[in-house]
Amino acid sequence: MIMHSQAVKKLSPEDYRLIEDEHLRLHELLNNLRSTCCNLDSELGCQTCTREKMASCFGQLTSFFYNLINHSDNHFKHEEAIMLKRPEVTAEYEYFRDHRQAHHAIMKTLESIVSECMALNRQGNTAEGYRQLYNKVLELFREHDRAFDDPFIQSTRKEST
């Protein structure tokens, strides 16, 4: 879905930087998640890890759950506030409603993914929890970027050239 080009005027440098910085933070979170579990790219479980490594991964996965939900929720609120600053964009504007609805759907999906991965972690399948969290969240964010964020950012850049 491509945003109507006149609905969004040029973003202020601060707003653009905020959105890009938050996207970067979410990508960094995924990269940190990826680098924490040494078995993410294999089918191996945690049996190849030391007890210390297993305990560390177990605890860090819980932190990733919290950070992912918190960063995503904050980012979506900021993004929506920035969109509403545009003169032609109102809460009733169809693209805005669709974008906000997509944010709500992502948050529900994230909560579901986190619940599933938390259960895996509690069952001692921590490596599988990392794999599922990483892969599902990566795809979820990529799809949102393709459908909403990329067209939103591009529509603001076109007018600044």
PDB file of N, CA, C and O in Angstrom, residues 67-111:
ATOM      1  N   ASN A  67      12.534  -5.864  26.037  1.00  0.00           N
ATOM      2  CA  ASN A  67      13.052  -4.787  25.186  1.00  0.00           C
ATOM      3  C   ASN A  67      12.328  -4.717  23.851  1.00  0.00           C
ATOM      4  O   ASN A  67      12.034  -3.633  23.351  1.00  0.00           O
ATOM      5  N   LEU A  68      12.043  -5.849  23.272  1.00  0.00           N
ATOM      6  CA  LEU A  68      11.355  -5.890  21.983  1.00  0.00           C
ATOM      7  C   LEU A  68       9.964  -5.273  22.082  1.00  0.00           C
ATOM      8  O   LEU A  68       9.594  -4.415  21.269  1.00  0.00           O
ATOM      9  N   ILE A  69       9.214  -5.666  23.071  1.00  0.00           N
ATOM     10  CA  ILE A  69       7.861  -5.128  23.254  1.00  0.00           C
ATOM     11  C   ILE A  69       7.940  -3.629  23.561  1.00  0.00           C
ATOM     12  O   ILE A  69       7.211  -2.819  22.972  1.00  0.00           O
ATOM     13  N   ASN A  70       8.823  -3.244  24.461  1.00  0.00           N
ATOM     14  CA  ASN A  70       8.942  -1.851  24.871  1.00  0.00           C
ATOM     15  C   ASN A  70       9.388  -0.954  23.712  1.00  0.00           C
ATOM     16  O   ASN A  70       8.771   0.086  23.443  1.00  0.00           O
ATOM     17  N   HIS A  71      10.455  -1.331  23.012  1.00  0.00           N
ATOM     18  CA  HIS A  71      10.943  -0.520  21.890  1.00  0.00           C
ATOM     19  C   HIS A  71       9.901  -0.425  20.780  1.00  0.00           C
ATOM     20  O   HIS A  71       9.707   0.646  20.194  1.00  0.00           O
ATOM     21  N   SER A  72       9.253  -1.524  20.477  1.00  0.00           N
ATOM     22  CA  SER A  72       8.247  -1.524  19.407  1.00  0.00           C
ATOM     23  C   SER A  72       7.078  -0.615  19.750  1.00  0.00           C
ATOM     24  O   SER A  72       6.644   0.207  18.929  1.00  0.00           O
ATOM     25  N   ASP A  73       6.565  -0.746  20.958  1.00  0.00           N
ATOM     26  CA  ASP A  73       5.433   0.073  21.377  1.00  0.00           C
ATOM     27  C   ASP A  73       5.787   1.560  21.351  1.00  0.00           C
ATOM     28  O   ASP A  73       5.026   2.383  20.818  1.00  0.00           O
ATOM     29  N   ASN A  74       6.942   1.913  21.888  1.00  0.00           N
ATOM     30  CA  ASN A  74       7.369   3.317  21.867  1.00  0.00           C
ATOM     31  C   ASN A  74       7.542   3.833  20.441  1.00  0.00           C
ATOM     32  O   ASN A  74       7.133   4.949  20.117  1.00  0.00           O
ATOM     33  N   HIS A  75       8.162   3.023  19.603  1.00  0.00           N
ATOM     34  CA  HIS A  75       8.377   3.439  18.213  1.00  0.00           C
ATOM     35  C   HIS A  75       7.044   3.686  17.507  1.00  0.00           C
ATOM     36  O   HIS A  75       6.881   4.690  16.808  1.00  0.00           O
ATOM     37  N   PHE A  76       6.107   2.782  17.679  1.00  0.00           N
ATOM     38  CA  PHE A  76       4.822   2.941  17.001  1.00  0.00           C
ATOM     39  C   PHE A  76       4.102   4.207  17.479  1.00  0.00           C
ATOM     40  O   PHE A  76       3.505   4.928  16.678  1.00  0.00           O
ATOM     41  N   LYS A  77       4.183   4.496  18.762  1.00  0.00           N
ATOM     42  CA  LYS A  77       3.561   5.721  19.276  1.00  0.00           C
ATOM     43  C   LYS A  77       4.225   6.959  18.676  1.00  0.00           C
ATOM     44  O   LYS A  77       3.536   7.900  18.272  1.00  0.00           O
ATOM     45  N   HIS A  78       5.553   6.948  18.616  1.00  0.00           N
ATOM     46  CA  HIS A  78       6.268   8.091  18.023  1.00  0.00           C
ATOM     47  C   HIS A  78       5.920   8.251  16.548  1.00  0.00           C
ATOM     48  O   HIS A  78       5.672   9.364  16.076  1.00  0.00           O
ATOM     49  N   GLU A  79       5.918   7.149  15.829  1.00  0.00           N
ATOM     50  CA  GLU A  79       5.635   7.199  14.400  1.00  0.00           C
ATOM     51  C   GLU A  79       4.236   7.754  14.140  1.00  0.00           C
ATOM     52  O   GLU A  79       4.049   8.601  13.258  1.00  0.00           O
ATOM     53  N   GLU A  80       3.262   7.302  14.907  1.00  0.00           N
ATOM     54  CA  GLU A  80       1.895   7.781  14.728  1.00  0.00           C
ATOM     55  C   GLU A  80       1.780   9.267  15.073  1.00  0.00           C
ATOM     56  O   GLU A  80       1.091  10.023  14.376  1.00  0.00           O
ATOM     57  N   ALA A  81       2.464   9.699  16.120  1.00  0.00           N
ATOM     58  CA  ALA A  81       2.435  11.129  16.488  1.00  0.00           C
ATOM     59  C   ALA A  81       3.056  11.978  15.381  1.00  0.00           C
ATOM     60  O   ALA A  81       2.532  13.055  15.053  1.00  0.00           O
ATOM     61  N   ILE A  82       4.127  11.496  14.796  1.00  0.00           N
ATOM     62  CA  ILE A  82       4.772  12.221  13.696  1.00  0.00           C
ATOM     63  C   ILE A  82       3.846  12.288  12.486  1.00  0.00           C
ATOM     64  O   ILE A  82       3.708  13.335  11.852  1.00  0.00           O
ATOM     65  N   MET A  83       3.193  11.178  12.191  1.00  0.00           N
ATOM     66  CA  MET A  83       2.270  11.178  11.055  1.00  0.00           C
ATOM     67  C   MET A  83       1.141  12.192  11.274  1.00  0.00           C
ATOM     68  O   MET A  83       0.756  12.906  10.349  1.00  0.00           O
ATOM     69  N   LEU A  84       0.634  12.250  12.506  1.00  0.00           N
ATOM     70  CA  LEU A  84      -0.482  13.151  12.792  1.00  0.00           C
ATOM     71  C   LEU A  84      -0.077  14.625  12.778  1.00  0.00           C
ATOM     72  O   LEU A  84      -0.944  15.502  12.739  1.00  0.00           O
ATOM     73  N   LYS A  85       1.209  14.915  12.801  1.00  0.00           N
ATOM     74  CA  LYS A  85       1.663  16.299  12.695  1.00  0.00           C
ATOM     75  C   LYS A  85       1.515  16.832  11.279  1.00  0.00           C
ATOM     76  O   LYS A  85       1.554  18.027  11.059  1.00  0.00           O
ATOM     77  N   ARG A  86       1.371  15.944  10.294  1.00  0.00           N
ATOM     78  CA  ARG A  86       1.210  16.370   8.917  1.00  0.00           C
ATOM     79  C   ARG A  86      -0.147  17.054   8.784  1.00  0.00           C
ATOM     80  O   ARG A  86      -1.144  16.574   9.339  1.00  0.00           O
ATOM     81  N   PRO A  87      -0.224  18.160   8.081  1.00  0.00           N
ATOM     82  CA  PRO A  87      -1.476  18.927   7.997  1.00  0.00           C
ATOM     83  C   PRO A  87      -2.661  18.136   7.439  1.00  0.00           C
ATOM     84  O   PRO A  87      -3.780  18.321   7.899  1.00  0.00           O
ATOM     85  N   GLU A  88      -2.428  17.287   6.472  1.00  0.00           N
ATOM     86  CA  GLU A  88      -3.537  16.572   5.844  1.00  0.00           C
ATOM     87  C   GLU A  88      -3.872  15.253   6.519  1.00  0.00           C
ATOM     88  O   GLU A  88      -4.827  14.586   6.144  1.00  0.00           O
ATOM     89  N   VAL A  89      -3.080  14.853   7.500  1.00  0.00           N
ATOM     90  CA  VAL A  89      -3.286  13.548   8.140  1.00  0.00           C
ATOM     91  C   VAL A  89      -4.057  13.753   9.439  1.00  0.00           C
ATOM     92  O   VAL A  89      -3.660  14.527  10.295  1.00  0.00           O
ATOM     93  N   THR A  90      -5.172  13.043   9.525  1.00  0.00           N
ATOM     94  CA  THR A  90      -5.981  13.050  10.746  1.00  0.00           C
ATOM     95  C   THR A  90      -6.164  11.611  11.193  1.00  0.00           C
ATOM     96  O   THR A  90      -5.835  10.674  10.458  1.00  0.00           O
ATOM     97  N   ALA A  91      -6.706  11.436  12.383  1.00  0.00           N
ATOM     98  CA  ALA A  91      -6.958  10.092  12.898  1.00  0.00           C
ATOM     99  C   ALA A  91      -7.962   9.342  12.020  1.00  0.00           C
ATOM    100  O   ALA A  91      -8.007   8.112  12.038  1.00  0.00           O
ATOM    101  N   GLU A  92      -8.744  10.073  11.229  1.00  0.00           N
ATOM    102  CA  GLU A  92      -9.730   9.452  10.348  1.00  0.00           C
ATOM    103  C   GLU A  92      -9.172   9.122   8.967  1.00  0.00           C
ATOM    104  O   GLU A  92      -9.819   8.436   8.182  1.00  0.00           O
ATOM    105  N   TYR A  93      -8.006   9.640   8.661  1.00  0.00           N
ATOM    106  CA  TYR A  93      -7.391   9.413   7.361  1.00  0.00           C
ATOM    107  C   TYR A  93      -7.140   7.917   7.168  1.00  0.00           C
ATOM    108  O   TYR A  93      -6.579   7.251   8.030  1.00  0.00           O
ATOM    109  N   GLU A  94      -7.585   7.386   6.031  1.00  0.00           N
ATOM    110  CA  GLU A  94      -7.566   5.936   5.815  1.00  0.00           C
ATOM    111  C   GLU A  94      -6.181   5.318   5.958  1.00  0.00           C
ATOM    112  O   GLU A  94      -6.016   4.294   6.623  1.00  0.00           O
ATOM    113  N   TYR A  95      -5.179   5.938   5.358  1.00  0.00           N
ATOM    114  CA  TYR A  95      -3.838   5.375   5.448  1.00  0.00           C
ATOM    115  C   TYR A  95      -3.348   5.364   6.894  1.00  0.00           C
ATOM    116  O   TYR A  95      -2.744   4.407   7.354  1.00  0.00           O
ATOM    117  N   PHE A  96      -3.625   6.433   7.619  1.00  0.00           N
ATOM    118  CA  PHE A  96      -3.221   6.484   9.026  1.00  0.00           C
ATOM    119  C   PHE A  96      -3.922   5.380   9.817  1.00  0.00           C
ATOM    120  O   PHE A  96      -3.286   4.690  10.619  1.00  0.00           O
ATOM    121  N   ARG A  97      -5.217   5.234   9.612  1.00  0.00           N
ATOM    122  CA  ARG A  97      -5.964   4.171  10.328  1.00  0.00           C
ATOM    123  C   ARG A  97      -5.385   2.800   9.998  1.00  0.00           C
ATOM    124  O   ARG A  97      -5.220   1.968  10.882  1.00  0.00           O
ATOM    125  N   ASP A  98      -5.076   2.559   8.720  1.00  0.00           N
ATOM    126  CA  ASP A  98      -4.499   1.276   8.322  1.00  0.00           C
ATOM    127  C   ASP A  98      -3.132   1.061   8.969  1.00  0.00           C
ATOM    128  O   ASP A  98      -2.820  -0.033   9.426  1.00  0.00           O
ATOM    129  N   HIS A  99      -2.343   2.121   9.009  1.00  0.00           N
ATOM    130  CA  HIS A  99      -1.009   2.026   9.600  1.00  0.00           C
ATOM    131  C   HIS A  99      -1.115   1.765  11.101  1.00  0.00           C
ATOM    132  O   HIS A  99      -0.427   0.894  11.644  1.00  0.00           O
ATOM    133  N   ARG A 100      -1.995   2.497  11.764  1.00  0.00           N
ATOM    134  CA  ARG A 100      -2.204   2.285  13.206  1.00  0.00           C
ATOM    135  C   ARG A 100      -2.728   0.876  13.474  1.00  0.00           C
ATOM    136  O   ARG A 100      -2.286   0.214  14.410  1.00  0.00           O
ATOM    137  N   GLN A 101      -3.656   0.422  12.657  1.00  0.00           N
ATOM    138  CA  GLN A 101      -4.192  -0.930  12.816  1.00  0.00           C
ATOM    139  C   GLN A 101      -3.086  -1.968  12.627  1.00  0.00           C
ATOM    140  O   GLN A 101      -3.033  -2.963  13.346  1.00  0.00           O
ATOM    141  N   ALA A 102      -2.184  -1.725  11.682  1.00  0.00           N
ATOM    142  CA  ALA A 102      -1.049  -2.628  11.492  1.00  0.00           C
ATOM    143  C   ALA A 102      -0.157  -2.637  12.729  1.00  0.00           C
ATOM    144  O   ALA A 102       0.333  -3.699  13.136  1.00  0.00           O
ATOM    145  N   HIS A 103       0.044  -1.478  13.347  1.00  0.00           N
ATOM    146  CA  HIS A 103       0.830  -1.421  14.585  1.00  0.00           C
ATOM    147  C   HIS A 103       0.173  -2.248  15.686  1.00  0.00           C
ATOM    148  O   HIS A 103       0.846  -3.005  16.393  1.00  0.00           O
ATOM    149  N   HIS A 104      -1.147  -2.112  15.836  1.00  0.00           N
ATOM    150  CA  HIS A 104      -1.856  -2.899  16.848  1.00  0.00           C
ATOM    151  C   HIS A 104      -1.732  -4.399  16.556  1.00  0.00           C
ATOM    152  O   HIS A 104      -1.521  -5.195  17.474  1.00  0.00           O
ATOM    153  N   ALA A 105      -1.863  -4.757  15.292  1.00  0.00           N
ATOM    154  CA  ALA A 105      -1.738  -6.173  14.918  1.00  0.00           C
ATOM    155  C   ALA A 105      -0.328  -6.700  15.205  1.00  0.00           C
ATOM    156  O   ALA A 105      -0.157  -7.819  15.689  1.00  0.00           O
ATOM    157  N   ILE A 106       0.677  -5.874  14.926  1.00  0.00           N
ATOM    158  CA  ILE A 106       2.055  -6.287  15.213  1.00  0.00           C
ATOM    159  C   ILE A 106       2.235  -6.496  16.712  1.00  0.00           C
ATOM    160  O   ILE A 106       2.853  -7.481  17.136  1.00  0.00           O
ATOM    161  N   MET A 107       1.725  -5.590  17.512  1.00  0.00           N
ATOM    162  CA  MET A 107       1.879  -5.733  18.964  1.00  0.00           C
ATOM    163  C   MET A 107       1.200  -7.009  19.459  1.00  0.00           C
ATOM    164  O   MET A 107       1.763  -7.721  20.299  1.00  0.00           O
ATOM    165  N   LYS A 108       0.021  -7.309  18.940  1.00  0.00           N
ATOM    166  CA  LYS A 108      -0.651  -8.558  19.339  1.00  0.00           C
ATOM    167  C   LYS A 108       0.163  -9.767  18.901  1.00  0.00           C
ATOM    168  O   LYS A 108       0.325 -10.729  19.650  1.00  0.00           O
ATOM    169  N   THR A 109       0.686  -9.714  17.685  1.00  0.00           N
ATOM    170  CA  THR A 109       1.502 -10.814  17.179  1.00  0.00           C
ATOM    171  C   THR A 109       2.787 -10.946  17.986  1.00  0.00           C
ATOM    172  O   THR A 109       3.202 -12.059  18.323  1.00  0.00           O
ATOM    173  N   LEU A 110       3.418  -9.810  18.311  1.00  0.00           N
ATOM    174  CA  LEU A 110       4.626  -9.847  19.134  1.00  0.00           C
ATOM    175  C   LEU A 110       4.347 -10.494  20.491  1.00  0.00           C
ATOM    176  O   LEU A 110       5.137 -11.316  20.972  1.00  0.00           O
ATOM    177  N   GLU A 111       3.239 -10.123  21.099  1.00  0.00           N
ATOM    178  CA  GLU A 111       2.884 -10.717  22.390  1.00  0.00           C
ATOM    179  C   GLU A 111       2.686 -12.217  22.270  1.00  0.00           C
ATOM    180  O   GLU A 111       3.111 -12.979  23.135  1.00  0.00           O
TER     181      GLU A 111
END
